[in-house]
CSV table of C-alpha atoms and ligand atoms in Angstrom, one decimal:
chain,number,residue,atom,x,y,z
A,148,UNK,CA,73.4,117.6,192.5
A,149,UNK,CA,75.7,115.9,195.0
A,150,UNK,CA,74.7,116.0,198.6
A,151,UNK,CA,76.9,117.2,201.4
A,152,UNK,CA,77.1,114.4,203.9
A,153,UNK,CA,78.3,115.5,207.3
A,154,UNK,CA,80.3,113.3,209.6
A,155,UNK,CA,79.2,112.8,213.2
A,156,UNK,CA,75.6,112.8,212.3
A,157,UNK,CA,72.6,110.4,212.1
A,158,UNK,CA,70.4,110.4,209.0
A,159,UNK,CA,66.9,108.8,209.4
A,160,UNK,CA,66.1,107.5,205.9
A,161,UNK,CA,62.6,106.5,204.9
A,162,UNK,CA,62.5,103.5,202.5
A,163,UNK,CA,59.6,102.2,200.4
A,164,UNK,CA,56.8,100.2,202.0
A,165,UNK,CA,56.2,98.1,198.9
A,166,UNK,CA,56.9,100.1,195.7
A,167,UNK,CA,60.6,100.6,195.1
A,168,UNK,CA,59.8,103.6,192.9
A,169,UNK,CA,59.0,105.4,196.2
A,170,UNK,CA,62.7,105.7,197.1
A,171,UNK,CA,63.5,109.4,197.2
A,172,UNK,CA,66.6,110.7,195.4
A,173,UNK,CA,67.8,112.3,198.6
A,174,UNK,CA,67.6,109.0,200.5
A,175,UNK,CA,69.4,107.2,197.6
A,176,UNK,CA,72.2,109.7,197.7
A,177,UNK,CA,72.5,109.6,201.4
A,178,UNK,CA,72.6,105.8,201.6
A,179,UNK,CA,75.3,105.8,198.9
A,180,UNK,CA,77.5,108.4,200.6
A,181,UNK,CA,77.3,107.7,204.4
A,182,UNK,CA,80.0,105.7,206.1
A,183,UNK,CA,77.6,103.1,207.5
A,184,UNK,CA,74.0,102.0,207.2
A,185,UNK,CA,72.4,100.7,210.3
A,186,UNK,CA,69.5,98.4,209.3
A,187,UNK,CA,66.8,96.6,211.2
A,188,UNK,CA,67.2,93.4,209.1
A,189,UNK,CA,70.4,93.5,207.1
A,190,UNK,CA,69.3,90.5,204.9
A,191,UNK,CA,66.1,92.2,204.0
A,192,UNK,CA,67.8,95.6,203.4
A,193,UNK,CA,70.5,94.0,201.3
A,194,UNK,CA,67.8,93.3,198.6
A,195,UNK,CA,66.9,97.0,198.6
A,196,UNK,CA,70.6,98.1,198.5
A,197,UNK,CA,71.4,95.7,195.7
A,198,UNK,CA,68.4,96.9,193.7
A,199,UNK,CA,69.8,100.4,193.8
A,200,UNK,CA,73.5,99.3,193.6
A,201,UNK,CA,74.4,100.8,196.9
A,202,UNK,CA,77.6,99.3,198.3
A,203,UNK,CA,77.8,101.1,201.7
A,204,UNK,CA,78.7,98.7,204.6
A,205,UNK,CA,75.7,97.7,206.8
A,206,UNK,CA,75.4,96.9,210.4
A,207,UNK,CA,72.4,95.6,212.3
A,208,UNK,CA,70.3,97.7,214.6
A,209,UNK,CA,67.1,96.0,215.9
A,210,UNK,CA,64.8,95.5,218.8
A,211,UNK,CA,67.2,93.1,220.6
A,212,UNK,CA,70.3,95.2,220.5
A,213,UNK,CA,68.7,98.7,220.4
A,214,UNK,CA,70.4,100.1,223.6
A,215,UNK,CA,73.9,98.5,223.5
A,216,UNK,CA,74.2,99.0,219.8
A,217,UNK,CA,73.2,102.6,220.1
A,218,UNK,CA,76.3,103.2,222.2
A,219,UNK,CA,78.5,101.7,219.5
A,220,UNK,CA,76.9,103.8,216.8
A,221,UNK,CA,77.1,106.9,218.9
A,222,UNK,CA,80.8,106.2,219.5
A,223,UNK,CA,81.4,105.9,215.8
A,224,UNK,CA,79.5,109.2,215.1
A,225,UNK,CA,81.5,110.9,217.8
A,226,UNK,CA,84.6,109.7,215.9
A,227,UNK,CA,83.3,111.5,212.9
A,228,UNK,CA,81.4,108.8,211.0
A,229,UNK,CA,78.1,109.5,209.3
A,230,UNK,CA,75.4,106.9,209.8
A,231,UNK,CA,72.1,106.3,208.1
A,232,UNK,CA,69.3,104.4,209.8
A,233,UNK,CA,66.8,102.3,207.8
A,234,UNK,CA,64.2,99.9,209.0
A,235,UNK,CA,62.4,97.1,207.3
A,236,UNK,CA,60.1,99.5,205.5
A,237,UNK,CA,58.9,103.0,205.9
A,238,UNK,CA,59.9,105.8,208.2
A,239,UNK,CA,62.4,104.9,210.9
A,240,UNK,CA,61.4,105.6,214.5
A,241,UNK,CA,57.7,105.0,213.7
A,242,UNK,CA,56.8,101.8,215.5
A,243,UNK,CA,60.3,100.4,215.4
A,244,UNK,CA,63.5,100.7,217.5
A,245,UNK,CA,64.7,103.9,215.7
A,246,UNK,CA,63.0,105.9,218.5
A,247,UNK,CA,65.6,104.8,221.1
A,248,UNK,CA,68.6,105.6,218.9
A,249,UNK,CA,67.2,109.1,218.2
A,250,UNK,CA,66.6,109.8,221.9
A,251,UNK,CA,70.1,108.6,222.8
A,252,UNK,CA,71.7,110.8,220.0
A,253,UNK,CA,69.9,113.8,221.4
A,254,UNK,CA,71.2,113.0,224.9
A,255,UNK,CA,74.7,112.7,223.5
A,256,UNK,CA,74.6,115.8,221.5
A,257,UNK,CA,74.8,114.0,218.1
A,258,UNK,CA,72.9,115.9,215.4
A,259,UNK,CA,70.0,114.0,213.8
A,260,UNK,CA,68.1,114.7,210.6
A,261,UNK,CA,65.2,112.9,209.1
A,262,UNK,CA,64.7,112.4,205.3
A,263,UNK,CA,61.0,112.1,204.8
A,264,UNK,CA,59.4,109.4,202.6
A,265,UNK,CA,56.9,106.5,202.8
A,266,UNK,CA,55.1,105.9,206.0
A,267,UNK,CA,52.4,103.3,206.3
A,268,UNK,CA,50.2,105.2,208.8
A,269,UNK,CA,50.0,108.4,206.9
A,270,UNK,CA,49.5,106.6,203.5
A,271,UNK,CA,46.6,104.7,205.1
A,272,UNK,CA,45.0,107.8,206.7
A,273,UNK,CA,45.0,109.7,203.4
A,274,UNK,CA,43.3,106.8,201.7
A,275,UNK,CA,40.8,106.0,204.4
A,276,UNK,CA,38.1,108.6,203.6
A,277,UNK,CA,37.7,109.2,207.3
A,278,UNK,CA,38.4,112.6,208.9
A,279,UNK,CA,42.1,113.5,208.6
A,280,UNK,CA,42.3,116.8,210.5
A,281,UNK,CA,42.7,115.1,213.9
A,282,UNK,CA,44.1,111.7,214.3
A,283,UNK,CA,45.7,109.4,216.9
A,284,UNK,CA,48.3,106.9,215.9
A,285,UNK,CA,48.3,103.8,218.2
A,286,UNK,CA,50.8,101.6,216.3
A,287,UNK,CA,50.3,97.9,217.4
A,288,UNK,CA,47.9,97.1,220.2
A,289,UNK,CA,49.7,95.4,223.1
A,290,UNK,CA,49.5,91.6,223.1
A,291,UNK,CA,49.4,91.5,226.9
A,292,UNK,CA,45.7,91.1,227.8
A,293,UNK,CA,45.5,93.6,230.6
A,294,UNK,CA,47.6,96.3,228.8
A,295,UNK,CA,45.5,95.7,225.7
A,296,UNK,CA,42.2,96.2,227.6
A,297,UNK,CA,43.5,99.4,229.2
A,298,UNK,CA,44.5,100.9,225.8
A,299,UNK,CA,41.2,99.8,224.2
A,300,UNK,CA,39.3,101.4,227.1
A,301,UNK,CA,41.2,104.6,226.5
A,302,UNK,CA,40.4,104.4,222.8
A,303,UNK,CA,36.6,104.0,223.5
A,304,UNK,CA,36.2,107.7,224.0
A,305,UNK,CA,38.8,108.9,221.5
A,306,UNK,CA,37.2,111.4,219.2
A,307,UNK,CA,40.1,111.6,216.8
A,308,UNK,CA,40.4,109.2,213.9
A,309,UNK,CA,42.5,106.2,215.1
A,310,UNK,CA,45.3,104.4,213.2
A,311,UNK,CA,46.5,100.9,214.1
A,312,UNK,CA,49.1,98.6,212.6
A,313,UNK,CA,48.3,94.9,212.5
A,314,UNK,CA,49.8,91.6,211.3
A,315,UNK,CA,47.5,89.4,209.3
A,316,UNK,CA,47.5,86.5,211.8
A,317,UNK,CA,46.2,88.9,214.5
A,318,UNK,CA,43.7,90.8,212.4
A,319,UNK,CA,40.5,88.8,213.4
A,320,UNK,CA,41.2,89.0,217.1
A,321,UNK,CA,41.9,92.7,216.9
A,322,UNK,CA,38.7,93.4,214.9
A,323,UNK,CA,36.7,91.5,217.6
A,324,UNK,CA,38.4,93.3,220.5
A,325,UNK,CA,37.8,96.7,218.9
A,326,UNK,CA,34.2,96.0,218.2
A,327,UNK,CA,33.6,94.7,221.8
A,328,UNK,CA,35.0,97.9,223.4
A,329,UNK,CA,34.3,100.6,220.8
A,330,UNK,CA,31.0,99.3,219.5
A,331,UNK,CA,30.3,99.1,215.8
A,332,UNK,CA,32.3,101.9,214.1
A,333,UNK,CA,33.3,102.7,210.6
A,334,UNK,CA,36.7,101.3,209.6
A,335,UNK,CA,39.0,101.4,206.6
A,336,UNK,CA,41.2,98.3,206.2
A,337,UNK,CA,44.1,99.5,204.2
A,338,UNK,CA,46.0,96.6,202.7
A,339,UNK,CA,49.2,96.1,200.8
A,340,UNK,CA,49.7,99.8,200.4
A,341,UNK,CA,51.7,100.9,197.3
A,342,UNK,CA,51.9,97.3,196.2
A,343,UNK,CA,50.3,95.5,193.3
A,344,UNK,CA,47.3,94.3,195.3
A,345,UNK,CA,46.7,97.5,197.3
A,346,UNK,CA,43.1,97.8,198.6
A,347,UNK,CA,41.1,99.9,200.9
A,348,UNK,CA,38.0,98.2,202.3
A,349,UNK,CA,35.6,100.6,203.9
A,350,UNK,CA,33.0,99.1,206.1
A,351,UNK,CA,32.0,98.8,209.8
A,352,UNK,CA,33.7,96.7,212.4
A,353,UNK,CA,30.9,94.1,212.4
A,354,UNK,CA,31.0,93.9,208.6
A,355,UNK,CA,34.8,93.4,208.8
A,356,UNK,CA,34.4,90.7,211.4
A,357,UNK,CA,31.9,88.9,209.1
A,358,UNK,CA,34.1,89.3,206.1
A,359,UNK,CA,37.1,87.8,207.7
A,360,UNK,CA,35.3,85.0,209.4
A,361,UNK,CA,35.1,83.5,205.9
A,362,UNK,CA,38.3,84.8,204.4
A,363,UNK,CA,42.0,84.4,205.5
A,364,UNK,CA,43.6,87.9,206.1
A,365,UNK,CA,46.6,88.2,203.8
A,366,UNK,CA,49.3,90.9,203.5
A,367,UNK,CA,50.0,93.9,205.6
A,368,UNK,CA,47.3,96.0,207.1
A,369,UNK,CA,46.7,99.4,208.6
A,370,UNK,CA,43.4,99.9,210.3
A,371,UNK,CA,41.9,103.4,210.3
A,372,UNK,CA,38.9,103.7,212.6
A,373,UNK,CA,36.4,106.5,213.0
A,374,UNK,CA,36.7,108.4,216.3
A,375,UNK,CA,33.8,108.6,218.7
A,376,UNK,CA,31.1,111.1,217.9
A,377,UNK,CA,31.8,114.3,219.9
A,378,UNK,CA,28.2,115.3,220.5
A,379,UNK,CA,27.3,111.8,221.7
A,380,UNK,CA,30.3,111.7,224.0
A,381,UNK,CA,29.4,115.1,225.5
A,382,UNK,CA,25.9,114.0,226.0
A,383,UNK,CA,27.1,110.9,227.9
A,384,UNK,CA,29.3,113.0,230.1
A,385,UNK,CA,26.5,115.4,230.8
A,386,UNK,CA,24.2,112.6,231.8
A,387,UNK,CA,26.5,111.5,234.5
A,388,UNK,CA,25.8,108.4,236.4
A,389,UNK,CA,23.8,110.3,239.0
A,390,UNK,CA,21.1,110.7,236.4
A,391,UNK,CA,21.3,107.1,235.3
A,392,UNK,CA,19.6,104.0,236.5
A,393,UNK,CA,21.8,101.2,237.8
A,394,UNK,CA,21.2,99.3,234.6
A,395,UNK,CA,22.3,102.3,232.4
A,396,UNK,CA,25.3,102.8,234.7
A,397,UNK,CA,26.3,99.1,234.3
A,398,UNK,CA,25.8,99.4,230.5
A,399,UNK,CA,28.1,102.4,230.3
A,400,UNK,CA,31.0,100.4,231.8
A,401,UNK,CA,30.2,97.2,229.9
A,402,UNK,CA,30.2,99.2,226.6
A,403,UNK,CA,33.7,100.4,227.6
A,404,UNK,CA,34.9,96.9,227.8
A,405,UNK,CA,34.5,95.9,231.4
A,406,UNK,CA,33.1,92.5,232.1
A,407,UNK,CA,29.9,92.1,234.2
A,408,UNK,CA,31.8,91.7,237.5
A,409,UNK,CA,34.2,94.6,236.9
A,410,UNK,CA,31.3,96.8,236.0
A,411,UNK,CA,29.4,95.9,239.1
A,412,UNK,CA,32.4,96.7,241.3
A,413,UNK,CA,32.9,100.1,239.6
A,414,UNK,CA,29.2,100.9,239.8
A,415,UNK,CA,29.2,100.0,243.5
A,416,UNK,CA,32.3,102.2,244.1
A,417,UNK,CA,30.8,105.2,242.2
A,418,UNK,CA,27.6,105.0,244.1
A,419,UNK,CA,29.1,104.3,247.5
A,420,UNK,CA,27.1,101.1,247.9
A,421,UNK,CA,28.1,97.4,248.1
A,422,UNK,CA,28.5,95.1,245.2
A,423,UNK,CA,25.8,93.0,246.8
A,424,UNK,CA,23.4,95.9,246.6
A,425,UNK,CA,24.1,96.3,242.9
A,426,UNK,CA,23.6,92.6,242.4
A,427,UNK,CA,20.3,92.6,244.4
A,428,UNK,CA,19.1,95.6,242.4
A,429,UNK,CA,19.8,94.0,239.1
A,430,UNK,CA,17.9,90.8,240.2
A,431,UNK,CA,14.9,92.8,241.0
A,432,UNK,CA,12.1,92.6,238.4
A,433,UNK,CA,11.6,95.9,236.6
A,434,UNK,CA,8.3,97.7,237.7
A,435,UNK,CA,5.9,98.0,234.9
B,158,LIG,N1,58.1,102.3,210.2
B,158,LIG,C1,57.1,101.8,209.4
B,158,LIG,C2,56.3,103.0,208.8
B,158,LIG,O1,56.8,103.9,208.3
B,158,LIG,O2,55.1,103.0,208.9
B,158,LIG,C3,56.2,100.8,210.1
B,158,LIG,C4,56.9,99.6,210.7
B,158,LIG,S1,55.8,98.5,211.5
B,158,LIG,C5,57.0,97.4,212.3
B,158,LIG,C6,55.2,97.5,210.3
B,158,LIG,C7,53.7,97.6,210.1
B,158,LIG,O3,53.4,98.7,209.2
B,158,LIG,C8,53.0,96.4,209.4
B,158,LIG,O4,52.7,95.4,210.4
B,158,LIG,C9,51.7,97.0,208.8
B,158,LIG,O5,50.7,97.2,209.8
B,158,LIG,C10,52.3,98.4,208.4
B,158,LIG,N2,52.7,98.4,207.0
B,158,LIG,C11,54.0,98.5,206.6
B,158,LIG,N3,54.0,98.4,205.2
B,158,LIG,C12,52.7,98.3,204.8
B,158,LIG,C13,52.0,98.3,203.6
B,158,LIG,N4,52.7,98.3,202.4
B,158,LIG,N5,50.6,98.2,203.5
B,158,LIG,C14,49.9,98.2,204.7
B,158,LIG,N6,50.5,98.2,205.9
B,158,LIG,C15,51.9,98.3,206.0
């Protein structure tokens, strides 16, 4: 069945995340019949197109030209061209510059359609064995220290299953940061999905840290982490700081990733006392 490709339109085309057999026939036909394919990395995508003997012209669309190039692509679509967007792997607009192009197309009245297919986060979630009904996709944690801490602190009380992307050379640091702020949680490390050495390692964050302290992380990873226990969270909220000792109040913030000084400042602010008072209190020997 031949597909009707419309001019003046953007086609988001999901491509395999490892196994070339996962290319859908609709994506194949679209990539063959559109006027232009915008690709995140044209060299990388050329291998894919060659494999499927697709000869459609390609142009680059990536992080560093995502706004100015979007204007060029939009102009071409306004002139009647059909354009397909593909990224390095998986579903365009998920954790890649596709999001910007889609938004700009909507603003310019260019119709967009999405051809579903492989997506690393959903593949990992389904394999994780963790609750799938409610989940939060966080993509990559920010590299900036402050921003990263803010996001981690937000995640500390997240009750939904959490999904993160991570590059192998950052895996150890990310596992340590997660454990420090979230505590020891269940995690599924989903590796090399759809590829020959696909694996799902189910353990706790502390076990994962121990494993990778003696082993080099290799390949692509999606981390699926158990959300916070709802009942436990509700209990913590119920027992607000007013019912807590200063030590417990400090512990609450330190568990959420604040360092000792930050926690002291926050405890002092909450209680309307000075940092010095908190400090003095913590120095006091506990009455037996
Ligand atoms: N848009 C893509 C999608 O559909 O999920 C994701 C792009 S993002 C730039 C790349 C990240 O996705 C990798 O760093 C890794 O965390 C994850 N990823 C992609 N392919 C994977 C695979 N085969 N196995 C495990 N993780 C993968």
